[in-house]
């Protein structure tokens, strides 16, 4: 796993007032394909309807583009995208199953 990604996840958890014990470090996401990201998302626990995914480029940008089905901005460092998913359970995640609600990028 990436130390930088873990540090970023801890900062985000602090801002969102989420206990660090809720951070899942998934080794399969390091230096992998978009399909692996989607597989990991499908395995998320169903009890929560909000998830934060922290990752690196270029894969994270490609995952975003697959989910929304259109070419989007690249996920530069410190970027964030908020998606609305048209699914009932995480296991239903697929390409084109999300709408991009907001995109934030550093200036």
JSON list of N, CA and C in Angstrom, two decimals, residues 20-54:
[
{"chain": "A", "resi": 20, "resn": "UNK", "atom": "N", "xyz": [-10.40, 6.50, 12.45]},
{"chain": "A", "resi": 20, "resn": "UNK", "atom": "CA", "xyz": [-9.40, 5.87, 11.59]},
{"chain": "A", "resi": 20, "resn": "UNK", "atom": "C", "xyz": [-9.59, 4.37, 11.49]},
{"chain": "A", "resi": 21, "resn": "UNK", "atom": "N", "xyz": [-10.26, 3.77, 12.47]},
{"chain": "A", "resi": 21, "resn": "UNK", "atom": "CA", "xyz": [-10.51, 2.33, 12.42]},
{"chain": "A", "resi": 21, "resn": "UNK", "atom": "C", "xyz": [-11.43, 1.96, 11.26]},
{"chain": "A", "resi": 22, "resn": "UNK", "atom": "N", "xyz": [-12.10, 2.95, 10.66]},
{"chain": "A", "resi": 22, "resn": "UNK", "atom": "CA", "xyz": [-12.98, 2.69, 9.52]},
{"chain": "A", "resi": 22, "resn": "UNK", "atom": "C", "xyz": [-12.23, 2.75, 8.19]},
{"chain": "A", "resi": 23, "resn": "UNK", "atom": "N", "xyz": [-10.95, 3.07, 8.24]},
{"chain": "A", "resi": 23, "resn": "UNK", "atom": "CA", "xyz": [-10.16, 3.12, 7.01]},
{"chain": "A", "resi": 23, "resn": "UNK", "atom": "C", "xyz": [-9.75, 1.71, 6.63]},
{"chain": "A", "resi": 24, "resn": "UNK", "atom": "N", "xyz": [-10.11, 1.32, 5.43]},
{"chain": "A", "resi": 24, "resn": "UNK", "atom": "CA", "xyz": [-9.75, 0.01, 4.90]},
{"chain": "A", "resi": 24, "resn": "UNK", "atom": "C", "xyz": [-8.57, 0.19, 3.96]},
{"chain": "A", "resi": 25, "resn": "UNK", "atom": "N", "xyz": [-7.45, -0.41, 4.28]},
{"chain": "A", "resi": 25, "resn": "UNK", "atom": "CA", "xyz": [-6.29, -0.37, 3.39]},
{"chain": "A", "resi": 25, "resn": "UNK", "atom": "C", "xyz": [-6.34, -1.62, 2.54]},
{"chain": "A", "resi": 26, "resn": "UNK", "atom": "N", "xyz": [-6.54, -1.42, 1.25]},
{"chain": "A", "resi": 26, "resn": "UNK", "atom": "CA", "xyz": [-6.73, -2.54, 0.33]},
{"chain": "A", "resi": 26, "resn": "UNK", "atom": "C", "xyz": [-5.52, -2.65, -0.59]},
{"chain": "A", "resi": 27, "resn": "UNK", "atom": "N", "xyz": [-4.64, -3.64, -0.34]},
{"chain": "A", "resi": 27, "resn": "UNK", "atom": "CA", "xyz": [-3.42, -3.79, -1.16]},
{"chain": "A", "resi": 27, "resn": "UNK", "atom": "C", "xyz": [-3.71, -4.04, -2.64]},
{"chain": "A", "resi": 28, "resn": "UNK", "atom": "N", "xyz": [-4.88, -4.58, -2.96]},
{"chain": "A", "resi": 28, "resn": "UNK", "atom": "CA", "xyz": [-5.20, -4.84, -4.37]},
{"chain": "A", "resi": 28, "resn": "UNK", "atom": "C", "xyz": [-5.33, -3.55, -5.17]},
{"chain": "A", "resi": 29, "resn": "UNK", "atom": "N", "xyz": [-5.53, -2.42, -4.51]},
{"chain": "A", "resi": 29, "resn": "UNK", "atom": "CA", "xyz": [-5.71, -1.17, -5.24]},
{"chain": "A", "resi": 29, "resn": "UNK", "atom": "C", "xyz": [-4.41, -0.49, -5.61]},
{"chain": "A", "resi": 30, "resn": "UNK", "atom": "N", "xyz": [-3.31, -0.98, -5.11]},
{"chain": "A", "resi": 30, "resn": "UNK", "atom": "CA", "xyz": [-2.02, -0.35, -5.41]},
{"chain": "A", "resi": 30, "resn": "UNK", "atom": "C", "xyz": [-1.50, -0.81, -6.77]},
{"chain": "A", "resi": 31, "resn": "UNK", "atom": "N", "xyz": [-1.34, 0.15, -7.67]},
{"chain": "A", "resi": 31, "resn": "UNK", "atom": "CA", "xyz": [-0.76, -0.12, -8.99]},
{"chain": "A", "resi": 31, "resn": "UNK", "atom": "C", "xyz": [-1.52, -1.22, -9.73]},
{"chain": "A", "resi": 32, "resn": "UNK", "atom": "N", "xyz": [-2.81, -1.00, -9.93]},
{"chain": "A", "resi": 32, "resn": "UNK", "atom": "CA", "xyz": [-3.68, -2.03, -10.51]},
{"chain": "A", "resi": 32, "resn": "UNK", "atom": "C", "xyz": [-4.58, -1.45, -11.59]},
{"chain": "A", "resi": 33, "resn": "UNK", "atom": "N", "xyz": [-5.54, -2.22, -12.03]},
{"chain": "A", "resi": 33, "resn": "UNK", "atom": "CA", "xyz": [-6.42, -1.81, -13.11]},
{"chain": "A", "resi": 33, "resn": "UNK", "atom": "C", "xyz": [-7.74, -1.23, -12.58]},
{"chain": "A", "resi": 34, "resn": "UNK", "atom": "N", "xyz": [-8.46, -0.59, -13.50]},
{"chain": "A", "resi": 34, "resn": "UNK", "atom": "CA", "xyz": [-9.78, -0.06, -13.16]},
{"chain": "A", "resi": 34, "resn": "UNK", "atom": "C", "xyz": [-10.72, -1.19, -12.75]},
{"chain": "A", "resi": 35, "resn": "UNK", "atom": "N", "xyz": [-10.61, -2.33, -13.41]},
{"chain": "A", "resi": 35, "resn": "UNK", "atom": "CA", "xyz": [-11.49, -3.47, -13.07]},
{"chain": "A", "resi": 35, "resn": "UNK", "atom": "C", "xyz": [-11.30, -3.93, -11.64]},
{"chain": "A", "resi": 36, "resn": "UNK", "atom": "N", "xyz": [-10.06, -3.90, -11.15]},
{"chain": "A", "resi": 36, "resn": "UNK", "atom": "CA", "xyz": [-9.81, -4.29, -9.76]},
{"chain": "A", "resi": 36, "resn": "UNK", "atom": "C", "xyz": [-10.46, -3.30, -8.81]},
{"chain": "A", "resi": 37, "resn": "UNK", "atom": "N", "xyz": [-10.39, -2.00, -9.12]},
{"chain": "A", "resi": 37, "resn": "UNK", "atom": "CA", "xyz": [-11.07, -0.99, -8.30]},
{"chain": "A", "resi": 37, "resn": "UNK", "atom": "C", "xyz": [-12.56, -1.30, -8.22]},
{"chain": "A", "resi": 38, "resn": "UNK", "atom": "N", "xyz": [-13.17, -1.59, -9.37]},
{"chain": "A", "resi": 38, "resn": "UNK", "atom": "CA", "xyz": [-14.60, -1.89, -9.39]},
{"chain": "A", "resi": 38, "resn": "UNK", "atom": "C", "xyz": [-14.91, -3.15, -8.59]},
{"chain": "A", "resi": 39, "resn": "UNK", "atom": "N", "xyz": [-14.06, -4.16, -8.67]},
{"chain": "A", "resi": 39, "resn": "UNK", "atom": "CA", "xyz": [-14.25, -5.38, -7.89]},
{"chain": "A", "resi": 39, "resn": "UNK", "atom": "C", "xyz": [-14.21, -5.08, -6.40]},
{"chain": "A", "resi": 40, "resn": "UNK", "atom": "N", "xyz": [-13.26, -4.26, -5.97]},
{"chain": "A", "resi": 40, "resn": "UNK", "atom": "CA", "xyz": [-13.14, -3.91, -4.55]},
{"chain": "A", "resi": 40, "resn": "UNK", "atom": "C", "xyz": [-14.38, -3.14, -4.09]},
{"chain": "A", "resi": 41, "resn": "UNK", "atom": "N", "xyz": [-14.86, -2.21, -4.92]},
{"chain": "A", "resi": 41, "resn": "UNK", "atom": "CA", "xyz": [-16.07, -1.46, -4.57]},
{"chain": "A", "resi": 41, "resn": "UNK", "atom": "C", "xyz": [-17.26, -2.40, -4.42]},
{"chain": "A", "resi": 42, "resn": "UNK", "atom": "N", "xyz": [-17.37, -3.37, -5.30]},
{"chain": "A", "resi": 42, "resn": "UNK", "atom": "CA", "xyz": [-18.49, -4.33, -5.23]},
{"chain": "A", "resi": 42, "resn": "UNK", "atom": "C", "xyz": [-18.48, -5.12, -3.92]},
{"chain": "A", "resi": 43, "resn": "UNK", "atom": "N", "xyz": [-17.32, -5.27, -3.30]},
{"chain": "A", "resi": 43, "resn": "UNK", "atom": "CA", "xyz": [-17.19, -6.05, -2.07]},
{"chain": "A", "resi": 43, "resn": "UNK", "atom": "C", "xyz": [-17.44, -5.23, -0.81]},
{"chain": "A", "resi": 44, "resn": "UNK", "atom": "N", "xyz": [-17.69, -3.92, -0.94]},
{"chain": "A", "resi": 44, "resn": "UNK", "atom": "CA", "xyz": [-17.88, -3.08, 0.24]},
{"chain": "A", "resi": 44, "resn": "UNK", "atom": "C", "xyz": [-19.10, -3.53, 1.04]},
{"chain": "A", "resi": 45, "resn": "UNK", "atom": "N", "xyz": [-19.04, -3.29, 2.34]},
{"chain": "A", "resi": 45, "resn": "UNK", "atom": "CA", "xyz": [-20.16, -3.65, 3.20]},
{"chain": "A", "resi": 45, "resn": "UNK", "atom": "C", "xyz": [-21.39, -2.86, 2.81]},
{"chain": "A", "resi": 46, "resn": "UNK", "atom": "N", "xyz": [-22.52, -3.50, 2.86]},
{"chain": "A", "resi": 46, "resn": "UNK", "atom": "CA", "xyz": [-23.76, -2.89, 2.38]},
{"chain": "A", "resi": 46, "resn": "UNK", "atom": "C", "xyz": [-24.41, -1.96, 3.40]},
{"chain": "A", "resi": 47, "resn": "UNK", "atom": "N", "xyz": [-23.92, -1.92, 4.64]},
{"chain": "A", "resi": 47, "resn": "UNK", "atom": "CA", "xyz": [-24.59, -1.13, 5.68]},
{"chain": "A", "resi": 47, "resn": "UNK", "atom": "C", "xyz": [-24.48, 0.36, 5.46]},
{"chain": "A", "resi": 48, "resn": "UNK", "atom": "N", "xyz": [-23.53, 0.81, 4.69]},
{"chain": "A", "resi": 48, "resn": "UNK", "atom": "CA", "xyz": [-23.34, 2.25, 4.51]},
{"chain": "A", "resi": 48, "resn": "UNK", "atom": "C", "xyz": [-23.57, 2.65, 3.06]},
{"chain": "A", "resi": 49, "resn": "UNK", "atom": "N", "xyz": [-24.16, 3.80, 2.89]},
{"chain": "A", "resi": 49, "resn": "UNK", "atom": "CA", "xyz": [-24.42, 4.26, 1.53]},
{"chain": "A", "resi": 49, "resn": "UNK", "atom": "C", "xyz": [-23.45, 5.35, 1.09]},
{"chain": "A", "resi": 50, "resn": "UNK", "atom": "N", "xyz": [-22.44, 5.63, 1.90]},
{"chain": "A", "resi": 50, "resn": "UNK", "atom": "CA", "xyz": [-21.41, 6.61, 1.55]},
{"chain": "A", "resi": 50, "resn": "UNK", "atom": "C", "xyz": [-20.05, 5.96, 1.72]},
{"chain": "A", "resi": 51, "resn": "UNK", "atom": "N", "xyz": [-19.21, 6.10, 0.72]},
{"chain": "A", "resi": 51, "resn": "UNK", "atom": "CA", "xyz": [-17.84, 5.59, 0.78]},
{"chain": "A", "resi": 51, "resn": "UNK", "atom": "C", "xyz": [-16.90, 6.65, 0.22]},
{"chain": "A", "resi": 52, "resn": "UNK", "atom": "N", "xyz": [-15.67, 6.68, 0.72]},
{"chain": "A", "resi": 52, "resn": "UNK", "atom": "CA", "xyz": [-14.63, 7.56, 0.21]},
{"chain": "A", "resi": 52, "resn": "UNK", "atom": "C", "xyz": [-13.52, 6.67, -0.31]},
{"chain": "A", "resi": 53, "resn": "UNK", "atom": "N", "xyz": [-13.15, 6.87, -1.55]},
{"chain": "A", "resi": 53, "resn": "UNK", "atom": "CA", "xyz": [-12.09, 6.09, -2.18]},
{"chain": "A", "resi": 53, "resn": "UNK", "atom": "C", "xyz": [-10.91, 7.01, -2.43]},
{"chain": "A", "resi": 54, "resn": "UNK", "atom": "N", "xyz": [-9.76, 6.66, -1.88]},
{"chain": "A", "resi": 54, "resn": "UNK", "atom": "CA", "xyz": [-8.55, 7.45, -2.05]},
{"chain": "A", "resi": 54, "resn": "UNK", "atom": "C", "xyz": [-7.59, 6.63, -2.90]}
]
